[in-house]
Amino acid sequence: MKPWRLTLTKSLVTSYGMNFAMDNYMARAATFEELTSFHSSDYVDFLATVAPQPLPLDVDNPNPDLKFNLGGSDCPLFEGLYNYCSMSAGASLDAARKITSKQSDIAIAWGGGLHHAKRTEASGFCYINDIVIAILQLLRCYPRVLYIDIDVHHGDGVEEAFFSTDRVMTVSFHKYDPLNFFPGTGALDDNGPQSEHNPGAHHSINVPLNDGITDEQYESLFKRIISKCVEKFRPSAIALQCGADSLAGDRLGKFNLLVEGHASCVEFCKSLGIPLILFGGGGYTPRNVARAWAYETAVAIGHQHNISSTIPAHTPWRERFRHEALCPTLEEILGEPRQNRNPPKKLDEIVRHVTEQLRFVGQAPSVQYQTIPPDLGPIRDEIEARIKEEYEDRDEIGRKMREEGMGDRMEH
């Protein structure tokens, strides 16, 4: 999850002037206590103290003996790993707080969306599951959260985290090939716990797809399934993971989605009028990732129809978006189209299966009212930072006064 994708995204967002149409915040790093709201303390301790190491000699071994699954080719150790994890999680956590405090109806954390990380191990380029941490924050104020994942990979880490609760419903649209495509989970019949006595039964919804699905198919499937889930589950908030590896031309993904098709999912979720968090996620062709997330930012602020399709000439690193075209556009996606292996009959069967599954979901669960302890962590940190600044300002004023007085006659 290289930060270069975020640099390109920010360059587009600011070049189009979208930053003036929304509130922008500098996220603070998540604390150890916040990271361990989901992850085990042993795992977070290890992340904070482990030193970078060279990749093992058996890097091609699919089952290396690695502590917490760290140090392999998927999740290498590098300098600043803990800071990266805490900043990513902190941004997603702050986005959730903006929603729960009613400061925003929509919050964006493009640096988050690391949906594969488990409670005690890293997985699939993901070290800390910022999505789970953010949803736990939402659950402090909202009785039910709908998690939607449009990454090309199955959102296995989030599904596993909320496997046994009826307060979170997870819906994942992904390529499914158990033998040849990571993580190999998320079959149509994977509906959650097998026991009907487990509250999480039927609350895991998986939409397994084949290569080459188009914008029209994806948008239709998404709207049909999500509308049924919203009608049945009645979520109080939505968390949408917008992994851009489901775009055409991605180095790992095999779909034929264009920017508009991918963004139609954001537009539909926004139209529901339910508090919404947008997360980033996968995406391995940086120029296309930036295009998608910038366009989806425009959707979030309601200006997708007002921005020029041609990328502004003053955009930093504009040449990185120029592949074959002299004047690159925001929607342009270049890549060899994949053969579509998703016949309409198969997609209709998926909708029928999900409809039947939702029949077994109980009415939206009520949550016993109780006084929720205030989330004082960020307030305390902000107050401490202000006090520190005041002391530093006072010291600076005193220093300047002493310097001005040095050497004056009759000083004492």
XYZ file of C-alpha atoms in Angstrom:
412
model
C 0.000 0.000 0.000
C 2.556 2.550 -1.135
C 1.855 6.193 -0.129
C 2.589 7.298 -3.715
C -1.026 6.477 -4.588
C -2.183 8.930 -1.926
C 0.210 11.613 -3.161
C -1.268 11.348 -6.653
C -4.804 11.343 -5.249
C -4.138 14.487 -3.228
C -2.604 16.182 -6.271
C -5.824 15.617 -8.235
C -8.148 16.599 -5.386
C -6.314 19.873 -4.765
C -5.823 20.668 -8.464
C -9.573 20.469 -9.009
C -10.111 22.664 -5.931
C -12.154 20.019 -4.146
C -10.296 20.695 -0.903
C -12.157 24.032 -0.658
C -15.535 22.257 -0.737
C -14.903 20.112 2.327
C -13.330 20.206 5.772
C -9.743 18.963 5.823
C -8.095 17.569 8.934
C -4.611 16.521 9.921
C -5.101 13.086 11.442
C -3.287 12.134 14.616
C -1.649 8.779 15.134
C -3.719 6.113 16.874
C -2.506 5.291 20.361
C -1.471 1.856 21.592
C -4.779 1.598 23.474
C -6.750 2.433 20.333
C -4.879 -0.146 18.248
C -5.511 -2.799 20.896
C -9.239 -2.106 20.845
C -9.137 -4.851 18.199
C -5.616 -6.237 17.887
C -3.885 -8.232 20.623
C -1.364 -6.349 22.763
C 1.331 -8.925 21.924
C 0.890 -8.258 18.220
C 0.911 -4.456 18.551
C 3.926 -4.668 20.896
C 5.772 -6.662 18.263
C 4.900 -4.129 15.554
C 6.229 -1.332 17.745
C 9.558 -2.986 18.566
C 10.519 -5.246 15.662
C 13.469 -4.130 13.550
C 13.453 -4.266 9.731
C 14.955 -7.468 8.389
C 15.863 -8.775 4.934
C 13.350 -11.077 3.311
C 13.906 -14.762 4.166
C 15.698 -16.941 1.681
C 12.546 -19.015 1.195
C 10.501 -15.963 0.179
C 8.650 -18.054 -2.403
C 7.544 -20.533 0.242
C 3.745 -20.107 0.531
C 3.837 -21.201 4.186
C 6.935 -19.659 5.776
C 7.423 -19.849 9.542
C 6.982 -16.151 10.349
C 5.973 -14.628 13.664
C 2.593 -12.891 13.311
C 2.963 -13.491 9.548
C 5.409 -10.566 9.390
C 8.577 -10.466 7.319
C 7.453 -12.318 4.193
C 6.885 -10.939 0.717
C 3.254 -9.966 1.456
C 3.939 -8.165 4.735
C 7.615 -7.164 4.858
C 9.168 -5.331 7.780
C 10.406 -1.812 7.064
C 11.617 1.291 8.857
C 8.736 3.288 10.319
C 6.256 0.398 10.160
C 4.596 1.201 13.486
C 4.257 4.893 12.642
C 2.682 3.970 9.306
C 0.188 1.655 11.018
C -0.731 4.137 13.735
C -1.191 7.011 11.262
C -3.367 4.908 8.946
C -5.525 3.685 11.824
C -5.631 7.161 13.366
C -7.033 8.696 10.180
C -9.792 6.077 9.936
C -10.575 6.446 13.625
C -10.831 10.217 13.276
C -13.160 9.753 10.300
C -15.413 7.605 12.486
C -15.346 10.231 15.229
C -16.391 12.932 12.768
C -19.439 10.768 11.998
C -20.326 9.878 15.593
C -19.966 13.498 16.743
C -22.323 14.618 13.917
C -19.634 16.904 12.480
C -20.010 15.243 9.080
C -22.435 13.047 7.183
C -19.618 11.681 5.013
C -16.006 11.170 6.060
C -13.119 9.995 3.873
C -9.960 8.104 4.851
C -8.262 7.114 1.599
C -5.169 6.015 3.509
C -7.149 3.295 5.275
C -9.105 0.292 4.082
C -6.617 -2.428 5.055
C -9.214 -5.160 5.254
C -7.099 -8.333 5.436
C -5.360 -7.804 8.801
C -6.461 -10.190 11.554
C -6.500 -9.680 15.300
C -3.137 -11.362 15.838
C -1.454 -11.306 12.446
C -0.784 -9.335 9.303
C -2.116 -10.510 5.958
C -2.165 -9.441 2.323
C -0.212 -6.147 2.617
C -2.313 -5.217 5.676
C -0.791 -4.842 9.151
C -3.515 -3.067 11.155
C -7.215 -3.415 10.374
C -8.174 0.243 10.564
C -11.671 -0.553 9.270
C -12.497 -2.756 12.251
C -11.136 -0.141 14.657
C -13.271 2.545 12.990
C -16.409 0.371 13.028
C -15.894 -0.333 16.739
C -15.912 3.436 17.218
C -19.153 3.722 15.219
C -20.752 1.024 17.367
C -20.298 3.229 20.420
C -23.069 5.461 19.057
C -24.852 3.502 16.324
C -26.694 0.215 16.918
C -26.008 -1.276 13.452
C -23.270 -0.776 10.859
C -23.311 -2.078 7.289
C -19.828 -2.804 5.935
C -19.499 -2.942 2.130
C -16.323 -3.996 0.320
C -15.761 -3.393 -3.425
C -12.088 -4.347 -3.455
C -11.275 -7.131 -5.920
C -10.160 -9.258 -2.940
C -12.501 -10.694 -0.333
C -12.758 -8.575 2.830
C -11.892 -11.535 5.020
C -10.379 -9.651 7.962
C -13.448 -7.503 8.594
C -15.809 -10.444 8.101
C -13.844 -12.505 10.624
C -13.746 -9.683 13.171
C -17.554 -9.356 13.258
C -18.341 -12.991 12.521
C -20.443 -13.543 15.649
C -22.390 -10.315 16.002
C -25.675 -9.146 14.538
C -24.732 -5.482 14.907
C -22.488 -5.525 11.833
C -23.450 -6.958 8.454
C -20.567 -7.456 6.017
C -21.106 -7.502 2.246
C -18.138 -8.241 -0.018
C -18.080 -8.066 -3.840
C -14.904 -9.802 -5.018
C -13.202 -12.111 -7.467
C -13.448 -15.664 -6.164
C -11.039 -18.406 -7.130
C -10.186 -20.521 -4.077
C -7.089 -22.062 -5.653
C -5.515 -19.200 -7.586
C -6.606 -15.872 -6.103
C -5.907 -14.446 -2.649
C -7.319 -14.957 -0.055
C -9.370 -17.834 -1.493
C -12.340 -17.192 0.797
C -15.756 -15.624 0.309
C -17.809 -18.294 -1.430
C -21.500 -17.653 -2.031
C -22.429 -20.149 0.699
C -20.167 -18.537 3.312
C -22.952 -16.883 5.294
C -21.440 -16.640 8.770
C -21.660 -19.047 11.713
C -23.394 -22.344 11.022
C -25.305 -22.331 14.294
C -28.622 -20.519 14.141
C -28.134 -19.673 17.823
C -25.110 -17.531 16.986
C -26.205 -13.883 16.536
C -23.908 -13.505 13.520
C -25.611 -16.227 11.484
C -26.529 -15.005 7.965
C -24.850 -11.619 8.564
C -21.888 -12.332 6.272
C -22.880 -11.821 2.642
C -20.456 -12.746 -0.110
C -20.794 -11.913 -3.801
C -18.198 -14.025 -5.651
C -17.468 -12.826 -9.188
C -15.404 -13.975 -12.147
C -13.019 -12.056 -14.383
C -14.198 -9.323 -16.715
C -17.351 -7.986 -15.060
C -18.481 -4.702 -16.651
C -19.737 -1.389 -15.251
C -23.353 -2.117 -16.158
C -23.344 -5.572 -14.558
C -21.534 -4.424 -11.425
C -23.706 -1.368 -10.838
C -26.922 -3.341 -11.306
C -25.746 -6.141 -9.017
C -24.540 -3.705 -6.363
C -27.781 -1.731 -6.248
C -29.993 -4.821 -6.164
C -28.082 -6.456 -3.333
C -27.332 -3.397 -1.194
C -30.916 -2.115 -1.411
C -32.144 -5.486 -0.091
C -29.555 -5.456 2.715
C -30.462 -1.912 3.757
C -34.175 -2.717 3.711
C -33.698 -5.768 5.930
C -30.832 -4.722 8.223
C -31.675 -1.006 8.512
C -28.125 0.170 9.245
C -27.452 3.316 11.234
C -24.130 3.901 9.443
C -22.296 2.533 6.403
C -18.577 1.818 6.030
C -17.597 1.474 2.352
C -14.183 0.100 1.403
C -13.343 1.438 -2.076
C -10.424 -0.767 -3.084
C -9.394 0.351 -6.577
C -7.854 -2.946 -7.659
C -11.293 -3.800 -9.038
C -10.643 -1.272 -11.833
C -9.700 -2.349 -15.340
C -5.967 -2.280 -15.963
C -4.994 -3.128 -12.389
C -1.858 -5.208 -11.972
C -3.624 -7.738 -9.754
C -7.333 -7.323 -10.439
C -9.096 -8.848 -13.436
C -12.313 -6.839 -13.697
C -13.340 -4.412 -16.471
C -14.665 -1.612 -14.248
C -14.109 2.002 -15.253
C -13.945 4.955 -12.877
C -17.637 5.808 -13.330
C -18.732 2.234 -12.659
C -16.628 2.002 -9.511
C -17.869 5.397 -8.323
C -21.508 4.437 -8.909
C -21.261 2.382 -5.703
C -20.242 5.485 -3.755
C -23.023 7.495 -5.375
C -25.645 4.880 -4.490
C -24.516 4.636 -0.863
C -24.551 8.426 -0.590
C -28.102 8.532 -1.993
C -29.331 6.395 0.917
C -28.885 9.341 3.286
C -27.130 7.220 5.918
C -23.898 8.412 7.624
C -21.063 7.134 5.451
C -17.316 6.540 5.772
C -15.250 5.974 2.634
C -12.038 3.987 3.012
C -9.294 3.317 0.500
C -7.930 -0.181 0.027
C -6.145 -2.099 -2.696
C -5.038 -0.767 -6.036
C -1.751 -1.458 -7.789
C -1.782 0.866 -10.791
C -1.282 4.180 -8.938
C -2.479 6.552 -11.678
C -5.803 4.693 -11.890
C -6.182 4.504 -8.109
C -5.760 8.272 -7.914
C -8.291 8.810 -10.707
C -10.897 6.680 -8.943
C -10.469 8.152 -5.469
C -10.374 11.726 -6.757
C -13.572 11.168 -8.762
C -15.205 9.499 -5.756
C -14.210 12.479 -3.633
C -16.086 14.617 -6.163
C -19.086 12.292 -5.799
C -18.948 12.619 -2.013
C -19.065 16.429 -2.173
C -21.642 16.420 -4.984
C -19.462 17.960 -7.700
C -18.792 15.041 -10.039
C -20.735 16.761 -12.825
C -18.976 20.101 -12.374
C -15.352 19.108 -12.828
C -13.558 18.890 -16.151
C -12.729 15.435 -17.431
C -9.319 16.691 -18.579
C -6.815 16.688 -15.740
C -5.801 20.325 -15.019
C -2.523 21.428 -16.571
C -1.207 22.657 -13.205
C -1.650 19.255 -11.521
C 1.576 18.142 -9.808
C 3.014 14.998 -11.437
C 0.530 15.361 -14.286
C 2.928 13.461 -16.532
C 2.339 10.368 -14.388
C -1.240 10.269 -15.670
C -0.143 10.573 -19.294
C 0.128 7.085 -20.740
C -0.744 7.369 -24.411
C -2.960 10.454 -24.480
C -1.409 13.902 -24.741
C -4.110 15.356 -22.478
C -4.928 12.764 -19.802
C -8.467 12.615 -18.457
C -9.861 11.770 -15.056
C -11.958 8.860 -16.312
C -9.366 7.392 -18.672
C -8.424 3.809 -17.831
C -6.004 2.015 -20.089
C -5.655 -1.721 -20.011
C -6.380 -4.771 -22.073
C -10.057 -5.725 -21.550
C -10.525 -9.099 -19.895
C -12.960 -11.662 -21.217
C -16.243 -11.371 -19.330
C -16.924 -14.616 -17.485
C -20.037 -13.402 -15.666
C -23.146 -14.528 -17.579
C -26.395 -12.781 -16.560
C -27.795 -16.095 -15.349
C -24.994 -16.410 -12.788
C -25.533 -12.877 -11.487
C -29.279 -13.454 -11.165
C -28.538 -16.612 -9.189
C -26.347 -14.605 -6.796
C -29.177 -12.121 -6.200
C -31.633 -14.952 -5.545
C -29.240 -16.570 -3.086
C -28.673 -13.321 -1.175
C -32.416 -12.635 -1.099
C -33.005 -16.076 0.397
C -30.195 -15.572 2.903
C -31.658 -12.275 4.072
C -34.937 -14.033 4.757
C -33.242 -15.676 7.745
C -31.864 -12.429 9.129
C -33.924 -11.346 12.102
C -35.429 -7.915 12.361
C -32.890 -5.174 12.915
C -31.477 -5.872 16.382
C -32.244 -3.418 19.119
C -29.460 -2.409 21.457
C -30.157 -1.883 25.140
C -29.822 1.784 25.981
C -26.959 2.584 28.271
C -24.808 5.582 29.017
C -21.787 5.426 26.731
C -18.585 6.641 28.394
C -17.274 9.709 26.587
C -14.395 9.128 24.219
C -11.947 11.435 25.976
C -8.740 10.205 24.337
C -8.566 12.669 21.431
C -9.874 15.537 23.587
C -7.182 14.876 26.186
C -4.481 14.733 23.532
C -5.680 17.990 21.972
C -5.714 19.778 25.341
C -2.243 18.488 26.193
C -0.960 19.652 22.794
C -2.436 23.134 23.339
C -0.923 23.367 26.828
C 2.439 22.338 25.422
C 2.175 25.002 22.710
C 1.300 27.655 25.309
C 4.327 26.714 27.418
C 6.552 26.781 24.343
C 5.171 30.186 23.313
C 5.704 31.509 26.839
C 9.269 30.201 26.888
C 9.906 31.745 23.475
C 8.614 35.140 24.612
C 10.779 34.957 27.733
C 13.827 34.037 25.691
C 13.309 36.979 23.325
C 12.886 39.369 26.249
C 16.107 38.139 27.821
C 17.939 38.491 24.518
C 16.649 42.048 24.061
C 17.751 42.978 27.570
C 21.266 41.547 27.348
C 23.999 44.205 27.391
C 21.732 47.094 28.346
C 23.142 49.521 30.883
C 21.522 49.542 34.301
C 19.920 46.185 33.479
C 19.765 45.110 37.113
